[in-house]
Coordinates of C-alpha atoms and ligand atoms in Angstrom, one line a residue:
M10 CA 49.2 50.7 20.8
Q11 CA 52.6 49.4 19.6
L12 CA 52.6 45.6 18.8
A13 CA 56.1 45.4 17.3
P14 CA 58.6 48.0 16.1
G15 CA 56.8 49.9 13.2
V16 CA 53.5 48.1 13.8
H17 CA 50.6 49.7 15.7
R18 CA 47.0 49.0 16.3
V19 CA 44.7 52.1 16.2
R20 CA 43.2 51.6 19.6
P21 CA 43.8 49.5 22.7
D22 CA 40.9 47.1 22.4
S23 CA 40.9 44.5 19.7
I24 CA 37.3 43.8 18.8
V25 CA 37.6 45.4 15.3
N26 CA 41.2 46.1 14.3
S27 CA 42.9 48.7 12.2
Y28 CA 46.7 48.6 11.9
L29 CA 49.4 51.1 11.1
L30 CA 52.5 49.8 9.3
E31 CA 55.6 52.0 9.2
E32 CA 58.6 52.0 6.9
G33 CA 61.0 55.0 6.9
D34 CA 58.9 58.0 7.6
E35 CA 55.8 56.7 5.9
V36 CA 52.8 54.7 6.9
T37 CA 50.4 52.1 5.3
I38 CA 47.1 51.5 7.0
I39 CA 46.0 47.9 7.0
D40 CA 42.2 47.8 7.3
A41 CA 40.1 50.7 8.5
G42 CA 38.0 48.9 11.1
A43 CA 35.1 51.2 12.0
P44 CA 34.2 54.8 11.1
G45 CA 34.6 55.7 14.8
L46 CA 38.3 54.8 14.8
W47 CA 38.9 57.9 12.6
K48 CA 39.1 60.1 15.6
Q49 CA 41.7 57.8 17.2
L50 CA 44.0 57.9 14.2
P51 CA 45.9 61.1 14.8
A52 CA 46.8 60.1 18.4
E53 CA 48.0 56.7 17.3
L54 CA 50.1 58.2 14.4
A55 CA 51.5 60.6 16.9
A56 CA 52.6 57.7 19.1
M57 CA 54.7 56.6 16.1
G58 CA 56.0 60.1 15.6
R59 CA 53.9 60.5 12.5
T60 CA 50.9 62.5 11.3
L61 CA 48.0 62.0 8.8
D62 CA 50.3 63.6 6.1
D63 CA 52.6 60.5 6.4
V64 CA 49.9 58.0 5.4
R65 CA 50.3 56.7 1.8
A66 CA 47.4 54.3 1.4
I67 CA 44.8 52.1 3.0
V68 CA 45.1 48.4 2.1
L69 CA 42.0 46.2 2.9
T70 CA 42.3 42.5 3.6
H71 CA 38.8 42.0 2.2
G72 CA 35.6 43.9 1.3
H73 CA 33.6 43.6 4.5
S74 CA 32.2 46.8 6.1
D75 CA 34.0 46.2 9.4
H76 CA 37.3 46.5 7.5
I77 CA 36.2 49.4 5.2
G78 CA 35.4 51.5 8.3
Y79 CA 36.8 55.0 7.8
A80 CA 38.4 54.2 4.4
E81 CA 36.0 56.2 2.3
R82 CA 36.5 59.2 4.6
G83 CA 40.3 58.9 4.3
R84 CA 39.9 58.6 0.5
R85 CA 37.7 61.7 0.3
E86 CA 39.3 64.0 2.9
R87 CA 42.9 63.0 2.5
G88 CA 43.1 61.5 -1.0
W89 CA 44.5 58.2 0.2
P90 CA 44.2 55.4 -2.3
V91 CA 42.3 52.4 -1.0
M92 CA 43.1 48.9 -2.3
V93 CA 41.4 45.5 -2.1
H94 CA 41.8 42.2 -3.9
E95 CA 40.1 42.2 -7.3
A96 CA 37.7 39.4 -6.3
D97 CA 36.3 41.6 -3.5
E98 CA 36.1 44.9 -5.5
A99 CA 32.3 44.7 -6.0
L100 CA 31.7 43.8 -2.3
A101 CA 33.8 46.7 -1.1
K102 CA 31.7 49.0 -3.3
G103 CA 28.5 47.6 -2.0
E104 CA 27.5 46.3 -5.5
V105 CA 26.9 42.7 -4.3
K106 CA 25.4 41.2 -1.3
N107 CA 27.6 40.1 1.6
P108 CA 28.1 36.4 1.1
A109 CA 28.6 35.7 4.8
K110 CA 26.9 32.7 6.3
S111 CA 25.5 33.2 9.8
P112 CA 27.5 31.4 12.5
K113 CA 26.2 29.8 15.7
L114 CA 25.6 32.7 18.1
R115 CA 25.9 33.2 21.9
I116 CA 23.8 36.0 23.1
G117 CA 26.3 37.6 25.5
P118 CA 29.2 38.1 23.0
M119 CA 26.8 39.2 20.2
L120 CA 25.2 41.8 22.4
G121 CA 28.7 43.1 23.3
F122 CA 29.6 43.3 19.6
A123 CA 26.3 45.0 18.7
W124 CA 26.9 47.6 21.4
W125 CA 30.5 48.2 20.2
S126 CA 29.3 48.4 16.6
A127 CA 26.6 51.0 17.3
W128 CA 29.0 53.1 19.4
H129 CA 31.7 53.1 16.7
G130 CA 29.5 53.7 13.7
L131 CA 29.6 50.2 12.2
L132 CA 25.9 50.1 11.5
R133 CA 26.3 52.7 8.8
V134 CA 29.6 52.3 7.0
P135 CA 29.8 54.3 3.8
P136 CA 30.8 51.9 0.9
L137 CA 33.8 52.8 -1.2
T138 CA 33.0 54.8 -4.3
A139 CA 36.4 54.1 -5.8
V140 CA 38.9 51.4 -5.0
A141 CA 42.1 50.1 -6.6
T142 CA 42.7 46.4 -6.8
Y143 CA 45.6 44.0 -6.2
G144 CA 46.1 40.4 -7.2
D145 CA 47.5 37.3 -5.6
G146 CA 51.3 37.3 -5.2
A147 CA 51.7 41.0 -5.7
T148 CA 54.2 43.0 -3.7
L149 CA 52.6 46.4 -3.1
D150 CA 54.7 49.4 -3.7
L151 CA 53.8 50.9 -0.3
P152 CA 55.5 51.4 3.1
G153 CA 56.3 48.0 4.4
S154 CA 56.1 46.4 0.9
P155 CA 53.2 44.0 1.9
R156 CA 53.0 40.9 -0.2
V157 CA 49.6 39.5 -1.1
I158 CA 48.6 35.9 -0.3
L159 CA 45.0 35.1 -1.5
V160 CA 43.2 33.0 1.2
P161 CA 39.7 32.7 -0.1
G162 CA 36.8 31.4 2.0
H163 CA 35.9 34.2 4.4
T164 CA 35.2 36.1 1.2
P165 CA 36.2 35.3 -2.4
G166 CA 38.9 38.0 -2.3
S167 CA 40.2 37.6 1.3
A168 CA 43.9 38.2 1.4
A169 CA 46.7 38.0 4.0
L170 CA 49.4 40.6 3.8
H171 CA 52.9 39.4 4.6
V172 CA 55.5 42.0 5.8
P173 CA 58.9 40.2 6.1
I174 CA 60.8 43.4 7.2
H175 CA 58.7 43.4 10.4
D176 CA 58.3 39.6 10.7
V177 CA 54.5 39.9 10.7
V178 CA 51.5 38.8 8.7
F179 CA 48.1 40.6 8.6
V180 CA 45.6 37.8 8.1
G181 CA 42.4 39.9 8.0
D182 CA 39.5 37.5 8.6
A183 CA 41.3 34.5 7.1
M184 CA 41.8 33.7 10.8
A185 CA 40.6 35.4 14.0
T186 CA 41.7 35.2 17.6
Y187 CA 38.4 36.3 18.9
S188 CA 34.9 35.5 17.8
P189 CA 32.2 38.2 18.3
A190 CA 29.6 35.5 17.6
D191 CA 30.4 33.1 20.4
G192 CA 33.2 34.7 22.4
L193 CA 35.8 31.9 21.6
R194 CA 39.4 33.1 21.9
G195 CA 42.5 31.8 20.2
P196 CA 43.3 31.2 16.5
Q197 CA 40.2 30.0 14.6
V198 CA 38.4 30.2 11.3
A199 CA 36.5 33.6 11.5
A200 CA 32.8 33.9 12.0
F201 CA 30.6 35.3 9.2
S202 CA 32.6 33.6 6.5
A203 CA 31.1 32.7 3.1
D204 CA 32.5 29.2 3.0
Y205 CA 33.9 27.9 6.3
E206 CA 35.4 24.7 4.8
L207 CA 37.2 26.6 2.1
A208 CA 38.5 29.1 4.7
R209 CA 40.0 26.2 6.7
T210 CA 41.6 24.7 3.6
S211 CA 43.0 28.0 2.5
L212 CA 45.0 28.3 5.8
A213 CA 47.6 26.0 4.1
R214 CA 48.6 29.0 2.0
L215 CA 49.9 30.7 5.1
E216 CA 52.1 27.8 6.3
G217 CA 55.8 28.3 6.2
L218 CA 55.8 32.1 6.0
A219 CA 58.4 33.9 8.0
A220 CA 56.1 35.6 10.4
A221 CA 56.5 35.5 14.2
L222 CA 53.5 37.8 14.8
V223 CA 50.0 37.1 13.4
L224 CA 47.7 40.1 13.3
P225 CA 44.0 39.3 12.8
G226 CA 41.0 41.5 11.9
H227 CA 39.4 40.5 15.2
G228 CA 41.2 39.7 18.4
D229 CA 44.6 40.1 19.9
A230 CA 47.9 39.6 18.1
F231 CA 49.2 36.0 18.3
A232 CA 52.9 35.9 19.0
G233 CA 53.5 32.1 18.5
G234 CA 54.2 32.3 14.8
I235 CA 52.0 31.6 11.8
D236 CA 52.5 27.9 11.7
E237 CA 51.3 27.4 15.2
A238 CA 48.4 29.8 14.6
V239 CA 47.4 27.7 11.6
R240 CA 47.7 24.5 13.5
L241 CA 45.4 25.8 16.3
A242 CA 42.9 27.3 13.9
R243 CA 42.5 23.9 12.1
E244 CA 41.8 22.3 15.5
A245 CA 39.3 24.9 16.6
R246 CA 35.6 24.4 16.0
L247 CA 34.1 25.8 12.7
P248 CA 31.7 28.7 13.6
E249 CA 28.7 27.2 11.7
Ligands
LIG43 ZN1 35.2 39.9 7.4

């Protein structure tokens, strides 16, 4: 599904997102969602006029399994490098426990998420056996030239990826527009964060970016610009 010129989401629903970012005739994948999205990938690339051969790398916004998704498969079968912030390297490799704190739950949305997760292979995501790392402030030498902004709180190494040439920012779970825990929609601090207060404080790092379209790990794109998204997320309830 095209969200902006050169920016696609791998499937039409937005519960767990994986994005394709195009520059020239090459593609960077931002987050690999769930293992089950692998089979959707060729069709979404075809919708951009691209194939698996045009993909240069997978960049993860953080080390949670619902962002690692099909990344290990892409690394093994296609040789794609996979990158994550250095502070989330151990998490992405399954070497440390997920630091997430349980949010308040509502049974309906959680059952929906559990069903989606089972259906798309999220209950058994292979951890990465090798991952490259990036640091805060880096501009990655990949299609789209994403620039890294560390926004800790959801995880220690949570990063947003700013792509000025497309006027978008991929925020990972620094901010969500849908909560699988309680069903709330709109910009908000994401559920299953390690430190909800720190996540809210870190939103200040995103203010003032030139980014009309905000692309979260969970939920629909927000087209009102990053500053408005941050304002709304600060006002929304914290998930705990
Ligand atoms: Zn996460």
